[in-house]
Amino acid sequence: MNERKGFRFPTIYYGWVLLAVAMIAGSFSTGAGVWGASVMARPMTEALGWSRASYFGALTVRSLVAGALAPIVGPIQDTRNGPRRLMLMSAVLLGVSLILTRWVDSLWQFYLLFGLMGGIAQVSGINALTRVILPKWFVRRRGRVLGLAAMGPGLGPMLFPISIQTVIDLFDWREAWFVLGLAALCILVPVSFMVRTRPEDMGLLPDGDKPDDPPPAREERAPTPPPLARPTREVEGLTVRESLRTMAFWLIVGAFMLVGLGMGGFHANLVTYFQDIGLAAQVAALSGTAFAIASVALRPVWGLLAERFSVRWLIGPQLILSAGTVLLILNVGGQTSMLIAAALHGLTIGAYITLQGLLVADYFGRSHLGAINGVMRPFMTGAGAISPVLIAFLFDLQDSYTTAFLIIASAWVIAGGLMLLAAPPRQQPGPEPALGGAAPEPAG
């Protein structure tokens, strides 16, 4: 008798495939859009005669474009085919814009390619994977999965600054842009075809559950949950209008705006800051590696903690601690202190990077998550758009980053306080769509 006759390979829940796609896309989002721009800042401004404020104005354009398009793109991310199409467009736009930046000679060209096209690519698909798609595929395991997904953006500062700086040293900054864009096309375009919106679209259930599985214990809401505990039942039914009527929505938006006011320009100027205080370019690029290693190491831990405790009690204190690490960075005096300060900053801010998407999904549910994020995004990106230009302008004005970095630290302290005040909405969830049913938004 053939022992292998009835053998079947174990099937892998497709949500894990999407987790891998999200990690890959996330590394390009931060690696090319933030840390790559930081490494390129000094050689480009020196070669083309631009001020720092003019150069980082492209990041402002990038953020404003992403924020303006978010309310339009958000509902599309809830449709059956929308995310896959958006991801493909995002990958092509990102790769082409980075390749064409190799031939930039004028500021308007850089704004068009890195700002306008890059902003469309940013909002179209890459960021939606962690904020919208994965929370639809995972409920019980959402914390650990988003913790793992957050390792993707962490790979950006780990790999991209030192790699880009190596290409610059071997050739020049123009070839570095070309290589970066070619890598984006070769990697992101193929994986974009793997994106799926909801498990129900493939006849599956969240977390890989089977229809005959007993309901998990977390679906039973405790009558009086402890104050630090995470909400014990998934909120599925909040619409955009219902979300806007909650105090939590506006407290979260306010906190996200203040974080964006700092983060949008802080990380983009960090490598340049370390160069300005006397560290060699290759040494300064290692700050991104130290930041990423420390940050990535604990991101899965933050996800696991979020399955046991309310997310706001994790994010709030960590933002306050992140403000303290900014002060450490301002007192860096050499390579060793730079690596320590960058690593401590990665440990603290990594909690926010990991948990911000989880917070929105837990508070407002997964049915209209793309649309809700689309409403939040203009507020967040509007504040984030100010950050690169504000920091660069203050540097050009004072020839120092001190004032700008102190403003960032203050903003993060206030943001941490707002997070702690943002209690979960009290509205009960609506019914979950049936297995294999259509998505709540019309098919794209």
PDB file of N, CA and C in Angstrom, residues 14-48:
ATOM      1  N   TYR A  14      -3.318  32.250   4.429  1.00  0.00           N
ATOM      2  CA  TYR A  14      -2.823  33.273   3.510  1.00  0.00           C
ATOM      3  C   TYR A  14      -2.470  34.577   4.215  1.00  0.00           C
ATOM      4  N   GLY A  15      -2.993  34.779   5.401  1.00  0.00           N
ATOM      5  CA  GLY A  15      -2.632  35.973   6.149  1.00  0.00           C
ATOM      6  C   GLY A  15      -1.141  36.067   6.429  1.00  0.00           C
ATOM      7  N   TRP A  16      -0.484  34.908   6.580  1.00  0.00           N
ATOM      8  CA  TRP A  16       0.964  34.925   6.821  1.00  0.00           C
ATOM      9  C   TRP A  16       1.720  35.355   5.561  1.00  0.00           C
ATOM     10  N   VAL A  17       1.187  35.037   4.402  1.00  0.00           N
ATOM     11  CA  VAL A  17       1.787  35.518   3.154  1.00  0.00           C
ATOM     12  C   VAL A  17       1.705  37.039   3.091  1.00  0.00           C
ATOM     13  N   LEU A  18       0.546  37.574   3.473  1.00  0.00           N
ATOM     14  CA  LEU A  18       0.377  39.027   3.467  1.00  0.00           C
ATOM     15  C   LEU A  18       1.280  39.690   4.508  1.00  0.00           C
ATOM     16  N   LEU A  19       1.549  39.008   5.601  1.00  0.00           N
ATOM     17  CA  LEU A  19       2.488  39.540   6.591  1.00  0.00           C
ATOM     18  C   LEU A  19       3.864  39.716   5.963  1.00  0.00           C
ATOM     19  N   ALA A  20       4.323  38.721   5.201  1.00  0.00           N
ATOM     20  CA  ALA A  20       5.625  38.829   4.537  1.00  0.00           C
ATOM     21  C   ALA A  20       5.635  39.979   3.527  1.00  0.00           C
ATOM     22  N   VAL A  21       4.543  40.129   2.776  1.00  0.00           N
ATOM     23  CA  VAL A  21       4.456  41.224   1.813  1.00  0.00           C
ATOM     24  C   VAL A  21       4.513  42.572   2.528  1.00  0.00           C
ATOM     25  N   ALA A  22       3.815  42.685   3.651  1.00  0.00           N
ATOM     26  CA  ALA A  22       3.802  43.935   4.409  1.00  0.00           C
ATOM     27  C   ALA A  22       5.189  44.281   4.935  1.00  0.00           C
ATOM     28  N   MET A  23       5.941  43.285   5.372  1.00  0.00           N
ATOM     29  CA  MET A  23       7.293  43.536   5.875  1.00  0.00           C
ATOM     30  C   MET A  23       8.208  44.032   4.760  1.00  0.00           C
ATOM     31  N   ILE A  24       8.107  43.422   3.588  1.00  0.00           N
ATOM     32  CA  ILE A  24       8.934  43.846   2.455  1.00  0.00           C
ATOM     33  C   ILE A  24       8.586  45.275   2.042  1.00  0.00           C
ATOM     34  N   ALA A  25       7.283  45.537   1.893  1.00  0.00           N
ATOM     35  CA  ALA A  25       6.852  46.874   1.476  1.00  0.00           C
ATOM     36  C   ALA A  25       7.198  47.921   2.521  1.00  0.00           C
ATOM     37  N   GLY A  26       7.067  47.565   3.791  1.00  0.00           N
ATOM     38  CA  GLY A  26       7.375  48.514   4.859  1.00  0.00           C
ATOM     39  C   GLY A  26       8.830  48.921   4.876  1.00  0.00           C
ATOM     40  N   SER A  27       9.725  47.989   4.541  1.00  0.00           N
ATOM     41  CA  SER A  27      11.145  48.336   4.527  1.00  0.00           C
ATOM     42  C   SER A  27      11.449  49.388   3.470  1.00  0.00           C
ATOM     43  N   PHE A  28      10.771  49.319   2.327  1.00  0.00           N
ATOM     44  CA  PHE A  28      10.976  50.319   1.281  1.00  0.00           C
ATOM     45  C   PHE A  28      10.336  51.654   1.663  1.00  0.00           C
ATOM     46  N   SER A  29       9.212  51.603   2.363  1.00  0.00           N
ATOM     47  CA  SER A  29       8.527  52.838   2.743  1.00  0.00           C
ATOM     48  C   SER A  29       9.422  53.731   3.588  1.00  0.00           C
ATOM     49  N   THR A  30      10.066  53.154   4.602  1.00  0.00           N
ATOM     50  CA  THR A  30      10.952  53.951   5.456  1.00  0.00           C
ATOM     51  C   THR A  30      12.340  54.083   4.853  1.00  0.00           C
ATOM     52  N   GLY A  31      12.820  53.004   4.219  1.00  0.00           N
ATOM     53  CA  GLY A  31      14.182  53.025   3.701  1.00  0.00           C
ATOM     54  C   GLY A  31      14.382  54.030   2.592  1.00  0.00           C
ATOM     55  N   ALA A  32      13.423  54.114   1.662  1.00  0.00           N
ATOM     56  CA  ALA A  32      13.544  55.049   0.549  1.00  0.00           C
ATOM     57  C   ALA A  32      12.971  56.419   0.888  1.00  0.00           C
ATOM     58  N   GLY A  33      11.841  56.429   1.611  1.00  0.00           N
ATOM     59  CA  GLY A  33      11.130  57.682   1.822  1.00  0.00           C
ATOM     60  C   GLY A  33      11.653  58.554   2.938  1.00  0.00           C
ATOM     61  N   VAL A  34      12.317  57.968   3.941  1.00  0.00           N
ATOM     62  CA  VAL A  34      12.786  58.752   5.085  1.00  0.00           C
ATOM     63  C   VAL A  34      14.305  58.668   5.215  1.00  0.00           C
ATOM     64  N   TRP A  35      14.813  57.470   5.484  1.00  0.00           N
ATOM     65  CA  TRP A  35      16.238  57.332   5.744  1.00  0.00           C
ATOM     66  C   TRP A  35      17.070  57.515   4.477  1.00  0.00           C
ATOM     67  N   GLY A  36      16.536  57.090   3.339  1.00  0.00           N
ATOM     68  CA  GLY A  36      17.234  57.336   2.095  1.00  0.00           C
ATOM     69  C   GLY A  36      17.387  58.821   1.812  1.00  0.00           C
ATOM     70  N   ALA A  37      16.299  59.566   2.058  1.00  0.00           N
ATOM     71  CA  ALA A  37      16.359  61.020   1.877  1.00  0.00           C
ATOM     72  C   ALA A  37      17.356  61.653   2.827  1.00  0.00           C
ATOM     73  N   SER A  38      17.481  61.102   4.038  1.00  0.00           N
ATOM     74  CA  SER A  38      18.428  61.641   5.005  1.00  0.00           C
ATOM     75  C   SER A  38      19.867  61.468   4.530  1.00  0.00           C
ATOM     76  N   VAL A  39      20.190  60.293   4.009  1.00  0.00           N
ATOM     77  CA  VAL A  39      21.548  60.034   3.531  1.00  0.00           C
ATOM     78  C   VAL A  39      21.871  60.885   2.304  1.00  0.00           C
ATOM     79  N   MET A  40      20.892  61.099   1.452  1.00  0.00           N
ATOM     80  CA  MET A  40      21.106  61.852   0.214  1.00  0.00           C
ATOM     81  C   MET A  40      21.185  63.362   0.446  1.00  0.00           C
ATOM     82  N   ALA A  41      20.724  63.843   1.590  1.00  0.00           N
ATOM     83  CA  ALA A  41      20.561  65.284   1.798  1.00  0.00           C
ATOM     84  C   ALA A  41      21.859  66.056   1.593  1.00  0.00           C
ATOM     85  N   ARG A  42      22.886  65.638   2.273  1.00  0.00           N
ATOM     86  CA  ARG A  42      24.122  66.424   2.219  1.00  0.00           C
ATOM     87  C   ARG A  42      24.778  66.398   0.842  1.00  0.00           C
ATOM     88  N   PRO A  43      24.991  65.230   0.222  1.00  0.00           N
ATOM     89  CA  PRO A  43      25.622  65.264  -1.106  1.00  0.00           C
ATOM     90  C   PRO A  43      24.791  65.984  -2.156  1.00  0.00           C
ATOM     91  N   MET A  44      23.458  65.867  -2.095  1.00  0.00           N
ATOM     92  CA  MET A  44      22.623  66.532  -3.090  1.00  0.00           C
ATOM     93  C   MET A  44      22.628  68.046  -2.917  1.00  0.00           C
ATOM     94  N   THR A  45      22.479  68.512  -1.683  1.00  0.00           N
ATOM     95  CA  THR A  45      22.441  69.964  -1.459  1.00  0.00           C
ATOM     96  C   THR A  45      23.791  70.602  -1.786  1.00  0.00           C
ATOM     97  N   GLU A  46      24.883  69.908  -1.494  1.00  0.00           N
ATOM     98  CA  GLU A  46      26.207  70.455  -1.807  1.00  0.00           C
ATOM     99  C   GLU A  46      26.463  70.465  -3.308  1.00  0.00           C
ATOM    100  N   ALA A  47      25.995  69.425  -3.998  1.00  0.00           N
ATOM    101  CA  ALA A  47      26.238  69.342  -5.445  1.00  0.00           C
ATOM    102  C   ALA A  47      25.363  70.309  -6.225  1.00  0.00           C
ATOM    103  N   LEU A  48      24.117  70.518  -5.774  1.00  0.00           N
ATOM    104  CA  LEU A  48      23.160  71.319  -6.530  1.00  0.00           C
ATOM    105  C   LEU A  48      22.958  72.722  -5.969  1.00  0.00           C
TER     106      LEU A  48
END
